[in-house]
Coordinates of C-alpha atoms in Angstrom, one line a residue:
M1 CA 17.3 -6.9 12.7
M2 CA 15.8 -4.4 10.8
R3 CA 12.2 -3.6 12.0
H4 CA 9.3 -2.9 9.7
P5 CA 7.9 0.5 9.7
V6 CA 4.5 1.6 11.5
S7 CA 2.9 2.4 7.8
P8 CA -0.8 3.5 7.5
N9 CA -3.7 1.5 5.5
T10 CA -4.8 3.5 2.5
V11 CA -7.2 2.8 -0.3
L12 CA -4.8 1.3 -2.6
A13 CA -2.6 -0.3 0.0
N14 CA -6.4 -1.8 1.0
T15 CA -7.1 -3.0 -2.6
L16 CA -3.8 -5.2 -2.8
H17 CA -2.5 -8.1 -1.4
H18 CA 1.1 -7.2 -3.0
A19 CA 2.7 -4.1 -4.5
E20 CA 3.1 -5.8 -7.6
D21 CA -0.6 -6.5 -7.9
V22 CA -0.8 -3.2 -9.4
L23 CA 0.6 -3.9 -12.6
T24 CA -1.2 -7.3 -12.8
P25 CA -3.5 -5.8 -15.3
R26 CA -1.4 -4.8 -17.7
I27 CA 0.7 -7.7 -17.7
L28 CA -2.4 -9.9 -17.8
A29 CA -3.9 -7.8 -20.9
T30 CA -1.7 -9.0 -24.1
P31 CA 0.8 -11.7 -23.5
H32 CA 4.7 -10.5 -23.4
E33 CA 7.8 -12.1 -24.1
R34 CA 9.6 -9.5 -21.5
I35 CA 9.2 -6.7 -19.2
V36 CA 11.4 -4.1 -19.1
L37 CA 11.9 -1.8 -16.1
V38 CA 12.5 1.4 -17.0
V39 CA 14.5 4.0 -14.5
G40 CA 16.0 7.2 -15.3
T41 CA 17.6 9.9 -13.5
Q42 CA 19.4 13.2 -14.4
I43 CA 23.0 12.7 -14.5
N44 CA 23.8 16.0 -12.3
G45 CA 26.0 14.8 -9.9
A46 CA 26.5 11.8 -7.2
P47 CA 23.5 10.0 -6.7
H48 CA 21.6 10.7 -3.3
I49 CA 19.7 8.2 -1.6
G50 CA 16.6 8.8 -3.3
T51 CA 18.0 8.1 -6.4
S52 CA 19.2 4.4 -5.1
L53 CA 16.0 3.9 -3.6
V54 CA 14.1 3.7 -7.3
Q55 CA 16.9 1.8 -8.5
S56 CA 17.0 -1.0 -6.1
L57 CA 13.1 -1.1 -5.8
A58 CA 13.4 -1.3 -10.0
F59 CA 15.7 -4.6 -9.6
A60 CA 14.0 -5.9 -6.6
M61 CA 10.1 -5.6 -8.1
A62 CA 12.1 -7.5 -11.7
V63 CA 12.7 -10.5 -9.5
R64 CA 9.1 -10.6 -8.1
L65 CA 7.8 -9.8 -11.6
R66 CA 9.9 -12.7 -13.1
D67 CA 9.2 -15.1 -10.2
R68 CA 5.5 -14.6 -10.5
F69 CA 4.3 -14.1 -14.3
G70 CA 7.4 -16.6 -15.2
I71 CA 8.3 -13.6 -17.7
P72 CA 12.1 -12.4 -18.5
T73 CA 12.6 -9.1 -17.1
E74 CA 15.3 -6.5 -17.1
V75 CA 16.3 -2.9 -16.1
L76 CA 17.0 0.1 -18.5
F77 CA 18.5 2.9 -16.8
G78 CA 18.0 6.5 -18.8
A79 CA 21.0 8.6 -17.8
L80 CA 19.9 12.2 -18.6
D81 CA 22.7 13.7 -20.1
N82 CA 20.6 16.4 -21.3
A83 CA 20.5 18.1 -17.7
P84 CA 21.6 21.5 -17.5
Y85 CA 25.3 22.0 -16.6
E86 CA 25.7 25.7 -17.4
L87 CA 23.2 28.5 -17.4
A88 CA 23.0 32.3 -18.4
T89 CA 21.0 35.0 -19.5
D90 CA 20.7 37.0 -22.9
P91 CA 21.5 40.9 -21.3
V92 CA 19.4 42.0 -25.0
S93 CA 16.6 39.8 -25.0
G94 CA 16.5 38.7 -21.0
H95 CA 15.6 34.7 -22.2
Y96 CA 17.4 32.3 -20.2
Y97 CA 20.1 29.7 -21.9
Q98 CA 22.0 26.5 -21.1
R99 CA 24.5 24.1 -21.7
A100 CA 23.8 20.6 -20.7
Y101 CA 25.9 18.2 -19.7
A102 CA 26.1 16.4 -23.1
Q103 CA 27.4 19.6 -24.9
I104 CA 29.9 20.5 -22.2
L105 CA 31.2 16.7 -21.6
G106 CA 31.0 15.1 -24.5
D107 CA 30.4 11.1 -25.1
R108 CA 33.6 9.6 -23.4
A109 CA 33.5 11.9 -20.3
L110 CA 29.8 11.4 -19.9
T111 CA 30.6 7.4 -20.3
D112 CA 33.0 8.1 -17.5
L113 CA 30.6 9.8 -15.1
V114 CA 28.1 7.5 -15.7
T115 CA 30.4 4.5 -15.3
A116 CA 32.1 6.2 -12.5
L117 CA 28.8 7.3 -10.2
Y118 CA 26.1 4.7 -11.2
Q119 CA 27.4 1.5 -12.9
P120 CA 28.9 0.0 -9.5
L121 CA 25.7 -0.1 -7.6
F122 CA 23.9 -1.3 -11.4
T123 CA 26.4 -4.2 -11.9
T124 CA 26.2 -5.1 -7.9
L125 CA 22.2 -5.2 -8.3
S126 CA 22.4 -6.9 -11.1
Q127 CA 24.9 -10.0 -10.3
R128 CA 23.5 -10.2 -7.0
L129 CA 19.5 -10.8 -7.9
G130 CA 20.4 -12.0 -11.6
I131 CA 18.4 -9.4 -13.5
P132 CA 19.8 -7.8 -16.9
H133 CA 20.4 -4.5 -16.9
R134 CA 21.4 -2.0 -19.6
V135 CA 22.3 1.4 -19.5
E136 CA 21.0 4.3 -22.1
T137 CA 22.1 8.0 -22.4
Y138 CA 19.4 10.8 -23.3
S139 CA 22.2 11.6 -26.3
Q140 CA 21.8 7.7 -27.5
Q141 CA 18.2 7.7 -27.3
Q142 CA 17.3 11.2 -28.9
A143 CA 20.0 10.1 -31.8
G144 CA 17.9 6.3 -32.0
Q145 CA 15.8 6.3 -35.3
H146 CA 12.6 5.2 -33.7
F147 CA 12.8 8.1 -31.0
R148 CA 13.1 10.7 -33.9
R149 CA 10.4 9.3 -36.1
T150 CA 8.0 8.9 -33.4
W151 CA 9.0 12.8 -32.7
L152 CA 8.3 13.5 -36.1
R153 CA 5.1 11.4 -36.2
I154 CA 3.9 13.8 -32.9
L155 CA 4.3 16.9 -34.7
P156 CA 1.8 17.8 -36.5
H157 CA -0.5 16.5 -33.5
L158 CA 1.4 18.4 -31.3
D159 CA -1.1 21.7 -30.9
A160 CA -3.5 19.0 -29.5
A161 CA -1.1 18.0 -26.5
R162 CA 1.0 21.7 -26.2
W163 CA -1.4 22.8 -23.2
W164 CA -0.7 19.3 -21.2
L165 CA 3.2 19.8 -21.9
A166 CA 3.4 23.0 -21.2
P167 CA 0.3 24.4 -19.0
S168 CA 1.7 27.5 -18.3
T169 CA 2.3 29.0 -21.7
G170 CA 1.4 26.5 -24.3
T171 CA 4.9 26.1 -25.6
P172 CA 6.3 23.0 -25.1
H173 CA 10.1 23.6 -25.0
L174 CA 12.3 22.1 -27.9
R175 CA 15.7 22.7 -27.5
V176 CA 18.4 22.2 -30.7
P177 CA 21.9 23.7 -29.4
C178 CA 23.8 25.8 -31.2
P179 CA 25.5 23.7 -34.1
R180 CA 28.8 25.9 -33.9
P181 CA 32.1 24.3 -32.6
D182 CA 32.6 24.6 -28.9
C183 CA 29.2 26.6 -28.2
G184 CA 25.8 24.4 -27.4
W185 CA 24.2 27.3 -26.1
A186 CA 20.3 26.4 -26.2
E187 CA 17.5 28.5 -25.3
K188 CA 15.8 27.0 -22.2
H189 CA 12.2 27.7 -22.9
A190 CA 12.3 28.0 -26.5
E191 CA 10.7 31.3 -26.6
R192 CA 12.4 31.8 -30.5
T193 CA 12.8 28.2 -31.3
H194 CA 10.1 27.3 -34.2
V195 CA 10.0 24.2 -35.8
R196 CA 8.2 23.0 -38.8
L197 CA 7.8 19.8 -41.0
T198 CA 9.3 20.0 -44.6
D199 CA 8.1 16.5 -45.3
C200 CA 7.1 13.6 -42.9
E201 CA 10.6 12.6 -42.2
T202 CA 12.5 16.1 -42.2
A203 CA 12.0 18.6 -39.6
Q204 CA 13.5 22.5 -39.7
V205 CA 14.5 24.2 -36.8
A206 CA 15.1 27.9 -36.7
A207 CA 16.6 29.0 -33.3
V208 CA 19.1 32.0 -31.4
C209 CA 22.2 31.4 -30.0
L210 CA 23.3 33.3 -27.3
H211 CA 26.6 34.4 -28.8
H212 CA 25.8 33.8 -32.3
G213 CA 22.5 35.0 -33.3
A214 CA 19.9 33.1 -35.6
Y215 CA 20.4 29.6 -37.1
R216 CA 18.7 26.9 -38.3
A217 CA 18.9 23.0 -38.1
T218 CA 17.3 19.8 -39.9
I219 CA 16.5 17.0 -37.7
T220 CA 15.7 13.8 -39.5
P221 CA 15.5 10.0 -38.3
A222 CA 19.0 9.2 -39.6
G223 CA 20.4 12.7 -38.5
G224 CA 20.6 16.1 -38.1
A225 CA 21.0 18.0 -35.4
Y226 CA 20.9 17.5 -31.2
L227 CA 16.7 16.9 -30.2
D228 CA 16.7 18.1 -26.7
L229 CA 13.0 18.0 -25.0
A230 CA 12.1 19.4 -21.8
T231 CA 10.9 16.6 -19.2
L232 CA 7.3 15.9 -20.0
Y233 CA 7.6 16.3 -23.8
R234 CA 10.7 14.0 -23.3
N235 CA 8.9 11.7 -22.1
L236 CA 5.5 11.9 -24.2
V237 CA 7.8 10.6 -27.3
K238 CA 10.0 8.2 -25.1
E239 CA 6.5 6.7 -24.2
L240 CA 4.8 6.9 -27.1
A241 CA 8.0 5.1 -28.4
L242 CA 7.9 2.3 -25.9
S243 CA 4.1 2.0 -26.5
S244 CA 4.1 0.4 -29.7
P245 CA 3.6 -3.5 -29.7
C246 CA 6.3 -5.5 -30.0
G247 CA 5.7 -8.2 -27.2
T248 CA 7.6 -6.1 -24.5
L249 CA 6.0 -4.3 -21.5
H250 CA 7.7 -1.2 -20.6
V251 CA 7.1 -0.3 -16.8
M252 CA 8.0 3.4 -16.0
V253 CA 9.6 3.3 -12.5
K254 CA 9.5 7.1 -10.8
G255 CA 9.5 8.3 -7.7
G256 CA 6.4 9.7 -6.2
D257 CA 7.2 13.1 -7.0
W258 CA 6.0 12.0 -10.4
V259 CA 2.8 11.3 -9.6
F260 CA 1.0 14.6 -10.3
G261 CA 3.7 15.2 -13.5
S262 CA 2.3 11.9 -15.3
Q263 CA -1.3 13.0 -15.3
L264 CA 0.0 16.1 -17.7
V265 CA 2.1 13.1 -19.4
D266 CA -1.1 10.9 -20.1
E267 CA -3.3 13.4 -21.1
A268 CA -0.8 14.6 -23.9
L269 CA -0.3 11.1 -25.0
Q270 CA -4.3 10.8 -25.1
A271 CA -4.3 14.0 -26.8
V272 CA -2.4 12.6 -29.9
G273 CA -4.0 9.6 -30.1
L274 CA -3.7 6.6 -27.6
T275 CA -6.2 5.1 -25.9
R276 CA -6.5 4.7 -21.9
S277 CA -5.2 1.0 -22.8
Q278 CA -2.3 2.1 -24.8
L279 CA -0.8 4.5 -22.0
P280 CA 2.4 3.5 -20.1
A281 CA 2.3 0.9 -17.1
R282 CA 4.3 2.8 -14.3
L283 CA 5.1 2.3 -10.6
F284 CA 5.8 4.9 -8.3
C285 CA 8.2 4.3 -5.6
P286 CA 7.9 5.7 -2.1
Q287 CA 9.7 9.3 -2.2
V288 CA 12.1 10.3 0.7
V289 CA 10.8 13.6 2.1
T290 CA 11.9 16.1 5.1
D291 CA 10.2 16.7 8.1
T292 CA 8.9 19.4 6.6
G293 CA 6.9 17.3 4.2
A294 CA 9.4 18.6 1.2
K295 CA 11.1 15.6 -1.3
L296 CA 14.4 15.8 0.0
S297 CA 16.7 17.8 -2.1
K298 CA 20.4 18.0 -2.4
S299 CA 20.3 21.0 -4.5
L300 CA 18.5 23.2 -1.8
I301 CA 20.4 22.0 0.9
R302 CA 24.0 22.2 -1.3
E303 CA 22.8 26.2 -2.1
G304 CA 22.1 26.6 1.7
R305 CA 18.6 27.0 1.1
A306 CA 17.3 24.5 3.3
P307 CA 19.1 22.2 6.0
L308 CA 20.1 18.5 6.1
P309 CA 17.6 17.3 8.4
A310 CA 17.5 15.9 11.1
G311 CA 18.4 12.1 11.6
A312 CA 20.0 12.3 7.7
A313 CA 23.7 11.6 7.1
D314 CA 25.8 13.3 4.6
W315 CA 25.9 9.7 2.7
M316 CA 22.7 10.0 2.1
L317 CA 23.3 13.6 -0.6
D318 CA 25.9 11.7 -2.2
T319 CA 26.1 8.0 -1.7
R320 CA 30.1 8.0 -2.3
L321 CA 30.3 8.9 1.3
W322 CA 28.8 5.7 2.1
P323 CA 30.8 4.3 4.8
G324 CA 31.6 0.8 3.6
T325 CA 31.8 -1.0 0.0
I326 CA 29.5 -0.9 -2.5
A327 CA 28.7 -4.3 -2.0
E328 CA 27.4 -3.6 1.6
Y329 CA 25.5 -0.6 0.4
A330 CA 23.5 -2.8 -2.1
E331 CA 23.2 -5.5 0.6
Q332 CA 21.5 -3.0 3.0
L333 CA 19.4 -1.7 0.1
L334 CA 17.9 -4.6 -0.7
A335 CA 17.4 -5.7 2.8
M336 CA 15.1 -2.3 3.0
T337 CA 13.3 -3.2 -0.2
D338 CA 12.4 -6.5 1.1
I339 CA 10.7 -4.5 4.2
L340 CA 9.2 -2.0 1.4
L341 CA 7.7 -4.8 -0.7
S342 CA 6.2 -6.8 2.2
A343 CA 3.0 -5.4 2.4
P344 CA 1.8 -2.6 0.0
R345 CA 0.9 -0.3 2.8
H346 CA 4.6 0.2 3.4
F347 CA 5.5 0.7 -0.2
F348 CA 2.8 3.0 -1.2
R349 CA 4.0 6.0 1.3
S350 CA 6.5 8.6 1.7
Y351 CA 9.2 8.1 4.1
S352 CA 11.3 10.9 6.1
A353 CA 15.3 10.9 5.7
A354 CA 15.7 9.7 9.1
E355 CA 13.7 6.7 8.9
I356 CA 15.2 5.8 5.4
G357 CA 18.7 6.3 7.0
R358 CA 17.7 4.1 9.9
M359 CA 16.3 1.3 7.6
V360 CA 19.5 1.3 5.3
T361 CA 22.0 1.4 8.4
E362 CA 20.2 -1.1 10.7
P363 CA 21.4 -4.7 10.8
A364 CA 19.5 -6.7 8.3
T365 CA 18.5 -10.0 7.0
R366 CA 17.4 -10.5 3.4
S367 CA 14.0 -12.6 3.3
V368 CA 12.7 -14.6 0.4
P369 CA 10.3 -12.2 -1.9
A370 CA 6.5 -13.4 -1.6
P371 CA 5.3 -15.6 -4.0

């Protein structure tokens, strides 16, 4: 049977009886008709163990919140298809350009990619635990009227938030890909991208394409150009859009590496007018690290810039290589989440790749979640 880790106590862990207690103040502050746990990831290749860990914890936490507070819960998976697929440098200006998965693959291929790489685990976890789930790509999100109206509403106040969103330059990265057929290149760091409101529901963007020079685009709530926002900027708009009172509490479920970045997002949200009580609820999951303490990075290992940590297996970088069925993989993940959620000191910490590998592969018996 899977043995429990030996975890040190911390200030936060010593304050809680259960890991979900960290969300109690937000749940009790106002009545909620449902709770949605929002978990997203860049779909830039096969998922690794860190992605699976956060996803399985989102489902397991949804069960605990539903059973404890008697509120219906669900999981919303955000598939970030605006991750860079191809990078290039302008030989004249030296500026970096990118084409994202959304511009290269198109809607049908993106749907097939998400279905192949992520949907099997989500479906298995959802059916196993009785927690409904939805999948939304960033392309679908940015096309939604509420998201676009939220972005348009932020624009007059962006000057107050821009140094929180881009502390090094003060320029939050807005990328509107070149609209020409078979192009889609956008300046990665938005040095020559400028936006202005022409009225409360229309923005004009001026940018420079890698191949076609200057171009203009229009963005409205109902349509117009593709609205690609860099990570912190995107989270500002998404979380502001989800903060509207509608009887739903959205909980942002993130890996532990997001702790530091979320501080900047919170400051930006307050800069555009939110109060502390309106900031989104967040749950930071354990981070998988190497023996040096760095986050386990499949890209660094794939590029040969870091070795596969001792005790880690190939399937941890590409979960398609798991030596078993998806049902067995889900069951082992859920058994591990039971351990991590059994005490706050097990949850609010990091784990080496070797320790996570041990916990996932050891024979396990699932327990009933704590009341």
